[in-house]
Amino acid sequence: MPTDRAEKKVSRFPVKVCVSLLALFVLLGHVYMKTDRIDGTAVGLLAIAILPWLADLLETLELPGGWKFHFRGIEAEQTKQRMMLEQLQLAVRLLLTDVELRHLKNFAGTAPMPLHRDGTTPNYEKELRRLRALGLLEGSVGPFFREGGDAHKYLRITDEGIKYLRFRAEQNEQVLPP
């Protein structure tokens, strides 16, 4: 994430320079038109020229007249909302049954998962194929059901699968009372 922050600073640099130069240009024009007199407008323009450079250092700036600028709070709120939106999108896309969730948790663990051939085998195969189709598992379902053995040999949980399990765990913690 530090690289994201550095990239944001680099991408905002030209905007900062443009805002500052424009404000300074208007300030010089204003002072020149008023015959070298500094007034409230000149001070405001100077503040606008400096403001982009202070944004990285300040959390809030309150100016006379009720003007208030929030810097870090807005960025933190946007980051929080972006994360919540990503989690919601992931949850909607990956709604799982209890049985599918149990299978996914088993793949996140290291305990052996031997194939037991019984009346539930066709459902088990469909559930694993669905988890694979959703991108939560990777590998081959077919050879596992043909050859048997440990499912970990044929299938692995993906990063998306791990993310989903973390999200579900976080949601369970939020739902439970403290």
Short mmCIF file of C-alpha atoms in Angstrom, two decimals:
data_model
loop_
_atom_site.label_atom_id
_atom_site.label_comp_id
_atom_site.label_asym_id
_atom_site.label_seq_id
_atom_site.Cartn_x
_atom_site.Cartn_y
_atom_site.Cartn_z
CA MET A 1 0.00 0.00 0.00
CA PRO A 2 2.88 2.45 0.50
CA THR A 3 3.34 2.46 -3.27
CA ASP A 4 -0.32 3.47 -3.72
CA ARG A 5 0.20 6.43 -1.43
CA ALA A 6 3.39 7.44 -3.28
CA GLU A 7 1.61 7.12 -6.64
CA LYS A 8 -1.24 9.33 -5.37
CA LYS A 9 1.24 11.99 -4.28
CA VAL A 10 2.98 11.92 -7.66
CA SER A 11 -0.32 12.06 -9.56
CA ARG A 12 -1.53 15.02 -7.45
CA PHE A 13 1.70 17.01 -7.93
CA PRO A 14 0.72 18.61 -11.28
CA VAL A 15 -2.68 19.58 -9.88
CA LYS A 16 -1.03 21.21 -6.86
CA VAL A 17 1.35 23.16 -9.09
CA CYS A 18 -1.47 24.32 -11.40
CA VAL A 19 -3.72 25.43 -8.53
CA SER A 20 -0.86 27.27 -6.83
CA LEU A 21 0.35 28.95 -10.02
CA LEU A 22 -3.17 30.02 -10.98
CA ALA A 23 -3.83 31.45 -7.51
CA LEU A 24 -0.49 33.28 -7.53
CA PHE A 25 -1.16 34.65 -11.02
CA VAL A 26 -4.58 35.97 -9.93
CA LEU A 27 -2.99 37.33 -6.72
CA LEU A 28 -0.37 39.25 -8.69
CA GLY A 29 -3.06 40.62 -11.01
CA HIS A 30 -5.20 41.63 -8.02
CA VAL A 31 -2.32 43.35 -6.21
CA TYR A 32 -1.24 45.09 -9.42
CA MET A 33 -4.77 46.37 -10.08
CA LYS A 34 -5.06 47.67 -6.49
CA THR A 35 -1.72 49.48 -6.84
CA ASP A 36 0.33 47.17 -4.62
CA ARG A 37 -2.25 47.03 -1.82
CA ILE A 38 -2.69 43.76 0.11
CA ASP A 39 -6.28 43.18 1.28
CA GLY A 40 -8.49 40.26 2.37
CA THR A 41 -8.85 39.00 -1.21
CA ALA A 42 -5.07 38.91 -1.62
CA VAL A 43 -4.68 36.96 1.61
CA GLY A 44 -7.40 34.52 0.48
CA LEU A 45 -5.67 34.01 -2.87
CA LEU A 46 -2.38 33.41 -1.07
CA ALA A 47 -4.11 30.83 1.14
CA ILE A 48 -5.48 29.09 -1.97
CA ALA A 49 -1.96 28.99 -3.41
CA ILE A 50 -0.56 27.38 -0.25
CA LEU A 51 -3.52 25.11 0.54
CA PRO A 52 -2.64 22.20 -1.83
CA TRP A 53 0.78 21.88 -0.20
CA LEU A 54 -0.67 21.88 3.32
CA ALA A 55 -3.23 19.16 2.52
CA ASP A 56 -0.66 16.40 3.13
CA LEU A 57 0.23 17.89 6.53
CA LEU A 58 -3.15 18.92 7.91
CA GLU A 59 -6.26 16.99 8.77
CA THR A 60 -8.62 20.01 8.92
CA LEU A 61 -8.22 23.67 8.04
CA GLU A 62 -10.75 26.19 9.32
CA LEU A 63 -10.74 29.66 7.79
CA PRO A 64 -12.53 32.81 8.92
CA GLY A 65 -16.05 33.11 7.57
CA GLY A 66 -16.97 29.51 8.35
CA TRP A 67 -14.87 27.87 5.61
CA LYS A 68 -13.67 24.45 6.71
CA PHE A 69 -11.56 21.99 4.68
CA HIS A 70 -11.20 18.32 5.66
CA PHE A 71 -8.33 16.41 4.08
CA ARG A 72 -7.46 13.09 5.69
CA GLY A 73 -10.93 12.37 6.99
CA ILE A 74 -12.37 12.39 3.49
CA GLU A 75 -9.64 10.12 2.15
CA ALA A 76 -10.08 7.67 5.05
CA GLU A 77 -13.85 7.66 4.56
CA GLN A 78 -13.45 7.01 0.83
CA THR A 79 -11.08 4.12 1.53
CA LYS A 80 -13.52 2.65 4.06
CA GLN A 81 -16.43 2.95 1.64
CA ARG A 82 -14.39 1.40 -1.18
CA MET A 83 -13.55 -1.59 1.03
CA MET A 84 -17.18 -1.99 2.07
CA LEU A 85 -18.30 -1.88 -1.56
CA GLU A 86 -15.71 -4.51 -2.55
CA GLN A 87 -16.87 -6.75 0.30
CA LEU A 88 -20.50 -6.33 -0.69
CA GLN A 89 -19.72 -7.14 -4.31
CA LEU A 90 -17.79 -10.21 -3.24
CA ALA A 91 -20.60 -11.37 -0.94
CA VAL A 92 -23.28 -10.94 -3.55
CA ARG A 93 -21.21 -12.73 -6.18
CA LEU A 94 -20.25 -15.57 -3.93
CA LEU A 95 -23.26 -16.54 -1.89
CA LEU A 96 -22.62 -20.09 -0.75
CA THR A 97 -24.69 -22.77 0.90
CA ASP A 98 -23.61 -24.03 4.32
CA VAL A 99 -22.28 -27.23 2.75
CA GLU A 100 -20.25 -25.29 0.15
CA LEU A 101 -18.89 -23.03 2.88
CA ARG A 102 -17.85 -26.10 4.89
CA HIS A 103 -16.05 -27.52 1.83
CA LEU A 104 -14.25 -24.22 1.30
CA LYS A 105 -13.15 -24.10 4.95
CA ASN A 106 -11.86 -27.67 4.61
CA PHE A 107 -9.75 -26.64 1.62
CA ALA A 108 -8.34 -23.74 3.65
CA GLY A 109 -7.14 -26.29 6.21
CA THR A 110 -4.56 -29.02 5.88
CA ALA A 111 -6.54 -32.01 7.17
CA PRO A 112 -6.83 -34.82 4.61
CA MET A 113 -10.04 -34.82 2.57
CA PRO A 114 -10.50 -38.36 1.24
CA LEU A 115 -13.28 -39.12 -1.22
CA HIS A 116 -16.07 -41.19 0.33
CA ARG A 117 -18.24 -42.74 -2.36
CA ASP A 118 -21.84 -42.84 -1.16
CA GLY A 119 -25.23 -41.39 -2.03
CA THR A 120 -24.00 -37.80 -1.57
CA THR A 121 -21.11 -38.10 -4.04
CA PRO A 122 -22.99 -36.51 -7.01
CA ASN A 123 -23.95 -33.53 -4.84
CA TYR A 124 -20.37 -33.24 -3.55
CA GLU A 125 -19.07 -33.13 -7.11
CA LYS A 126 -21.59 -30.41 -8.08
CA GLU A 127 -20.66 -28.35 -5.02
CA LEU A 128 -16.94 -28.57 -5.77
CA ARG A 129 -17.56 -27.72 -9.43
CA ARG A 130 -19.59 -24.67 -8.35
CA LEU A 131 -16.83 -23.51 -5.98
CA ARG A 132 -14.36 -23.91 -8.84
CA ALA A 133 -16.64 -22.03 -11.27
CA LEU A 134 -16.92 -19.16 -8.78
CA GLY A 135 -13.12 -18.94 -8.66
CA LEU A 136 -12.87 -20.02 -5.03
CA LEU A 137 -11.10 -23.28 -5.86
CA GLU A 138 -8.62 -24.10 -8.59
CA GLY A 139 -7.56 -27.44 -9.99
CA SER A 140 -9.35 -30.44 -11.47
CA VAL A 141 -12.54 -31.85 -10.02
CA GLY A 142 -12.87 -34.71 -12.52
CA PRO A 143 -9.62 -36.56 -11.70
CA PHE A 144 -10.41 -36.34 -7.97
CA PHE A 145 -13.70 -38.15 -8.48
CA ARG A 146 -12.20 -40.68 -10.91
CA GLU A 147 -9.09 -41.52 -8.90
CA GLY A 148 -10.09 -40.63 -5.33
CA GLY A 149 -7.48 -39.96 -2.68
CA ASP A 150 -6.94 -36.64 -0.92
CA ALA A 151 -8.84 -33.70 -2.47
CA HIS A 152 -5.90 -31.41 -1.66
CA LYS A 153 -3.91 -33.29 -4.30
CA TYR A 154 -6.32 -32.10 -7.03
CA LEU A 155 -7.86 -28.86 -5.77
CA ARG A 156 -6.59 -25.77 -3.94
CA ILE A 157 -8.30 -22.75 -2.42
CA THR A 158 -7.66 -19.54 -4.36
CA ASP A 159 -6.82 -16.09 -2.99
CA GLU A 160 -10.42 -15.15 -3.75
CA GLY A 161 -11.57 -18.12 -1.66
CA ILE A 162 -9.42 -17.03 1.28
CA LYS A 163 -10.75 -13.48 0.91
CA TYR A 164 -14.30 -14.80 1.00
CA LEU A 165 -13.66 -16.81 4.18
CA ARG A 166 -12.10 -13.75 5.86
CA PHE A 167 -15.06 -11.63 4.84
CA ARG A 168 -17.52 -14.18 6.23
CA ALA A 169 -15.56 -14.33 9.49
CA GLU A 170 -15.59 -10.51 9.76
CA GLN A 171 -19.31 -10.43 9.08
CA ASN A 172 -19.94 -13.06 11.76
CA GLU A 173 -17.95 -11.00 14.28
CA GLN A 174 -19.98 -7.88 13.44
CA VAL A 175 -23.28 -9.72 13.75
CA LEU A 176 -22.47 -11.23 17.15
CA PRO A 177 -23.07 -8.93 20.15
CA PRO A 178 -19.93 -7.81 22.05
#
